[in-house]
Each structure stands twice: as structure tokens, then as C-alpha cells.
Short mmCIF file of C-alpha atoms in Angstrom, two decimals:
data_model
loop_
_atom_site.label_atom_id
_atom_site.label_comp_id
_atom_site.label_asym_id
_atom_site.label_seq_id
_atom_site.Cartn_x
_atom_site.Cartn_y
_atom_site.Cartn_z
CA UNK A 1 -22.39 17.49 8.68
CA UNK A 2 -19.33 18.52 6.91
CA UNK A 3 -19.16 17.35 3.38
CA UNK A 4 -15.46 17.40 1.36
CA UNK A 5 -16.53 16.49 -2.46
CA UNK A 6 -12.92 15.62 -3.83
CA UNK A 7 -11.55 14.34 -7.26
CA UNK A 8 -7.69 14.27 -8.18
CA UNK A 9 -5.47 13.80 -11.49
CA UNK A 10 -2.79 11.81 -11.55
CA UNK A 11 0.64 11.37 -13.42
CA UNK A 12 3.19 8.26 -13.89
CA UNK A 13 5.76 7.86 -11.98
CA UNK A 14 8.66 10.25 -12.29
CA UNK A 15 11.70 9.62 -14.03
CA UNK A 16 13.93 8.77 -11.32
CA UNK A 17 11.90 5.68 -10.89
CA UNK A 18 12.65 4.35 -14.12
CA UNK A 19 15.17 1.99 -12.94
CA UNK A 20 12.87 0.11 -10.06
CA UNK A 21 9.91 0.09 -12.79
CA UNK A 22 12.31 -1.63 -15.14
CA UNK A 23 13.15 -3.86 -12.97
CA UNK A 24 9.59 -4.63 -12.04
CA UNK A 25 8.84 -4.13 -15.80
CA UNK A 26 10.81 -7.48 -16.19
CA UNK A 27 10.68 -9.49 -13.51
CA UNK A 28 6.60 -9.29 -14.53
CA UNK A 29 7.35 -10.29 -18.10
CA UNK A 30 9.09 -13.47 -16.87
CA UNK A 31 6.70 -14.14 -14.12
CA UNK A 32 3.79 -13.94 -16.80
CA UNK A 33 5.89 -15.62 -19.65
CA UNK A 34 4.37 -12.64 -21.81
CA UNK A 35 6.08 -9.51 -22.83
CA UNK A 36 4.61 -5.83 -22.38
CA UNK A 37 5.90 -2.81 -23.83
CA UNK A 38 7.76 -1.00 -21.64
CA UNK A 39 5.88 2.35 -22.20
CA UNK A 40 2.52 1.04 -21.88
CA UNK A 41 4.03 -0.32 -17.87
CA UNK A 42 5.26 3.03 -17.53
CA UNK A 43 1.85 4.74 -18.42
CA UNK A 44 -0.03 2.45 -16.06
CA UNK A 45 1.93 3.77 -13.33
CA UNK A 46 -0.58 6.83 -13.34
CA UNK A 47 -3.12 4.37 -11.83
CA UNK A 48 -0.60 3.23 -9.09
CA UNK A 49 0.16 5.25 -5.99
CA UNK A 50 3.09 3.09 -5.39
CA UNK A 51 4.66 4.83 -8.15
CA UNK A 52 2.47 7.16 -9.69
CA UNK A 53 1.95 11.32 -8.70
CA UNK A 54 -0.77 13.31 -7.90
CA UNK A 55 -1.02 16.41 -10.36
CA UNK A 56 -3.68 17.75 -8.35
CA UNK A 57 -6.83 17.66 -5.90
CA UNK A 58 -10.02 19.39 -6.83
CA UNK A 59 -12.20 20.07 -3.83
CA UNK A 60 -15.32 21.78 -2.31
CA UNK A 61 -16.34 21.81 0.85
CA UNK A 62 -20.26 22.22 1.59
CA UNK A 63 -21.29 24.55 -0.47
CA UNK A 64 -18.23 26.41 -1.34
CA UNK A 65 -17.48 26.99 -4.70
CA UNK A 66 -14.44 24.79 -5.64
CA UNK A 67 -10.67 25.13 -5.61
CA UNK A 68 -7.50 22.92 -6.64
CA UNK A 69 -4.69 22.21 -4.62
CA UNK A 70 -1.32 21.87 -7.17
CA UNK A 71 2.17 22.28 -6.50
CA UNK A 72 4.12 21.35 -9.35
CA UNK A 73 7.10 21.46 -7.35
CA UNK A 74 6.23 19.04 -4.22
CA UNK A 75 3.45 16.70 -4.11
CA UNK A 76 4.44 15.77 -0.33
CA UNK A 77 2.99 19.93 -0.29
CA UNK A 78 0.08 19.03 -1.54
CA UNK A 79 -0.65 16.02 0.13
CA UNK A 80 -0.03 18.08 3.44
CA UNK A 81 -2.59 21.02 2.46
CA UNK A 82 -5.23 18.12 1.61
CA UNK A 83 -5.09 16.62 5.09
CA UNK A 84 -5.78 19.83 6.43
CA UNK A 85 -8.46 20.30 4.77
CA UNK A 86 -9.96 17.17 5.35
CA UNK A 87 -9.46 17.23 8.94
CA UNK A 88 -12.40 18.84 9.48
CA UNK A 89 -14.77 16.88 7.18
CA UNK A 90 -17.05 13.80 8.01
CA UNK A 91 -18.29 13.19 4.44
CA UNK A 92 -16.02 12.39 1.69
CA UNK A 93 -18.23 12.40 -1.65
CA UNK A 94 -17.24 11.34 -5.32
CA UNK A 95 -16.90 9.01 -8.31
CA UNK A 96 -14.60 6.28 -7.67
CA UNK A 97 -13.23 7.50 -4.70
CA UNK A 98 -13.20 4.70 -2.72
CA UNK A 99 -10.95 2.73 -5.27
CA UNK A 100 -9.41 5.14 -6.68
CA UNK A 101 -8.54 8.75 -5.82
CA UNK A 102 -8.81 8.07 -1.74
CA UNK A 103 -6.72 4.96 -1.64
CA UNK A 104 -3.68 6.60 -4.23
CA UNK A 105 -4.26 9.82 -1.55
CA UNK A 106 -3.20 7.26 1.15
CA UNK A 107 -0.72 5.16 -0.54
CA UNK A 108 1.14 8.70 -1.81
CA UNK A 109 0.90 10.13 1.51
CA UNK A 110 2.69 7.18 3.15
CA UNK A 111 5.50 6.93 0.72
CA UNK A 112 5.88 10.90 0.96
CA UNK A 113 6.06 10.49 4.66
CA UNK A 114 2.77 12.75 5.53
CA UNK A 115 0.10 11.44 8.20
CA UNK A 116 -3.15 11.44 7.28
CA UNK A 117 -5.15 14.15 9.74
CA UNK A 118 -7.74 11.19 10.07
CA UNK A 119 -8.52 7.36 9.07
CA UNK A 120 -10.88 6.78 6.91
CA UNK A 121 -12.96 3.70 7.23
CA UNK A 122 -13.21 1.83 3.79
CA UNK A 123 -15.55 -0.31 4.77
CA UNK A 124 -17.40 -1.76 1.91
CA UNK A 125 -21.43 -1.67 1.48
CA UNK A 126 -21.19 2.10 3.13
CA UNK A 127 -21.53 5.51 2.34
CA UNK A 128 -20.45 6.88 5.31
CA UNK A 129 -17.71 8.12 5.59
CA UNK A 130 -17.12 7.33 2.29
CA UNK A 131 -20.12 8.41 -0.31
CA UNK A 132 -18.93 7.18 -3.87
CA UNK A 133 -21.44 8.02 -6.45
CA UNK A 134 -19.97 5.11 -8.88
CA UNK A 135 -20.44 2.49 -5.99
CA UNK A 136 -23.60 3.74 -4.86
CA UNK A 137 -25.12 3.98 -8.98
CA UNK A 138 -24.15 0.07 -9.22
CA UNK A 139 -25.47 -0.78 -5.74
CA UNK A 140 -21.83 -2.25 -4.90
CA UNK A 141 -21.96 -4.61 -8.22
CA UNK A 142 -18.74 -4.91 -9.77
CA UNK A 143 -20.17 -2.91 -12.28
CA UNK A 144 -18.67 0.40 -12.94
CA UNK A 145 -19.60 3.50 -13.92
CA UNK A 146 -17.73 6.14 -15.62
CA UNK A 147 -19.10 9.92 -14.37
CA UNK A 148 -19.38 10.87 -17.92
CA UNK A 149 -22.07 8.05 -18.66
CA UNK A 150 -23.99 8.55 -15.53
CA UNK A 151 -23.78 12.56 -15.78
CA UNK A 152 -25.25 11.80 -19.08
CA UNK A 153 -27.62 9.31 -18.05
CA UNK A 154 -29.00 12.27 -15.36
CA UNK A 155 -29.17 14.84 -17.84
CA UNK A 156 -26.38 16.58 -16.04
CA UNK A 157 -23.58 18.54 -18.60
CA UNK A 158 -20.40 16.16 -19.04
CA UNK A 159 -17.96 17.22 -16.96
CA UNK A 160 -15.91 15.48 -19.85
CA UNK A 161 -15.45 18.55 -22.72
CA UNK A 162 -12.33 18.35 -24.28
CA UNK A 163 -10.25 16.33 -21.66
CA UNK A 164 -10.70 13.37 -19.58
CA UNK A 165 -8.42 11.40 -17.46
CA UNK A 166 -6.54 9.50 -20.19
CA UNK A 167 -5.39 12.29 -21.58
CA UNK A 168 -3.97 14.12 -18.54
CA UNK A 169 -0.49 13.17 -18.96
CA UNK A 170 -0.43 14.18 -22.78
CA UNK A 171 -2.02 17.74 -21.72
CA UNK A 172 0.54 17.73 -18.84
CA UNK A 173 3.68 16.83 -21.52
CA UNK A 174 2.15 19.84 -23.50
CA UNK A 175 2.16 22.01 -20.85
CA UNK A 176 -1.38 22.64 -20.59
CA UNK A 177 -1.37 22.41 -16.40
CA UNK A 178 -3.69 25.01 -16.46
CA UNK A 179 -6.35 23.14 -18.70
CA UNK A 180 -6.10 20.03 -16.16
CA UNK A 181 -6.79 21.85 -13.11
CA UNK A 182 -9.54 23.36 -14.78
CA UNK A 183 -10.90 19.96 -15.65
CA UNK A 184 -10.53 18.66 -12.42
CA UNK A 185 -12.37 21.23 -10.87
#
């Protein structure tokens, strides 16, 4: 069986959206009768593939040691070289996958126009083709897991020194691409 073990880092949303996101920025403020600072909306973006980017896509196939798929220049790029690598894969295995890094992989590859090389079924209460460690650990609870805790918990080295995901957009602003892929790997 083909196994694709696959983690990605994310940005907010580019610039050019900053118009839309204001307007959604608002019309959420007066929906909600509450007010949110604008940069804290923007942030959260990084967590939204309607809006948000993919930096990058760590992967390893089988036993392969692992590589990173980044183009700073064209995430649509990026998105393209990850569906061919996945095409050939029956197994997709990691944390939070399911909720996270699959579904903004989906969402970004339909607003960049790029069709997926397969459909993945995201059926709940599976691990096939989906195996996500986080879902799995909890037994589908609603508990979840962060991989740091559980690597921990394992006795497995953090895969957390120096850098985790909040921080990726700070490293990014301070040009320290290199240290995220490296991370994400």
C-alpha cells in the first residue's frame, strides 16, 4: 500500500484581499454586535483556505526520506506538484489532517483552479484513506491533540524546537523561509 505522510504551513491571506476581508471583517462585527480587531481577523485567515495560503507541503512517501514542496512565487504551482504526487498514494497519514491541512489543500486547490488527481473520502470514524494520528489518539472525541503533547506523551523528540505553527507567519515576515520548511519537514 502506498503511504503519503503529509503536513503543510500556512500563511494569511495576501494583501490584495484586504478589501473583501474588510468587508467581511465588518459585516461580522455587526452580525455579532461585538467588535474584533481587525488584525487579529486578518491573522485568522491563516486557518482559512478561503482566504488563507499555503507556504508549503512537507511530504514522504513510504519510506522515503522527506522533501517540501514551496514556491514562493505560485501556490497554484505547488498545489499542482502535490496532486501529482498524491496520485499515486492510497494512504494519507498525519496530525490533523483530516480537519485541517487536507481540507485547506482542497479548498486552495479549488479557488486556484487545480483538480485534485483523486477524491478523498472524509468519511468520519475511518482511517482509510485518511489516517489522522490526532483523530485516531482521541478515538474520534472532540478532544484534540496537539503533535507536540502526544510526541511527548510517546517519548518521541518534539518536532516543536524553536518554531511551531503560530509563529510561521512572524518567521515568514522575517524572512526565515528556510527555517519553516525545515520545520515542516
Amino acid at each position: 500500500m502506498q503511504k503519503l505522510y503529509l503536513d503543510i504551513e500556512t500563511l494569511p491571506a495576501d494583501e490584495s484581499c484586504f478589501g473583501v476581508l474588510k468587508s467581511i471583517h465588518e459585516k461580522r462585527c455587526r452580525k455579532r454586535k461585538t467588535h474584533q480587531d481587525f488584525e487579529r481577523f486578518y491573522l485568522s485567515t491563516s486557518l482559512d483556505g478561503s482566504f488563507g495560503r499555503i507556504l508549503c507541503v512537507a511530504y514522504a512517501s513510504n519510506d522515503q526520506d522527506a522533501a517540501v514542496i514551496y514556491d514562493e512565487e505560485d501556490e497554484t504551482v505547488m498545489l499542482a506538484r502535490f496532486w501529482e504526487i498524491a496520485y499515486d498514494h492510497e494512504l494519507f497519514i498525519g496530525h490533523n489532517i483530516m480537519d485541517f491541512d487536507l481540507r485547506f489543500i482542497y479548498q486552495r486547490s479549488i479557488i486556484k483552479n487545480v483538480k485534485p488527481s483523486i477524491e478523498l473520502n472524509f468519511a468520519r470514524y475511518k482511517n482509510h484513506p485518511i489516517f489522522d494520528t490526532m483523530k485516531e489518539w482521541a478515538k474520534w472525541s472532540k478532544d484534540c491533540v496537539g503533535l507536540e503533547h502526544l510526541a511527548l506523551a510517546l517519548g518521541i523528540p518534539t518536532p516543536k524546537d524553536g518554531i511551531d505553527g503560530s509563529q510561521v507567519f512572524e518567521f515568514y515576515k522575517r524572512g526565515k523561509v528556510d527555517e519553516i520548511l525545515k520545520y515542516c519537514v
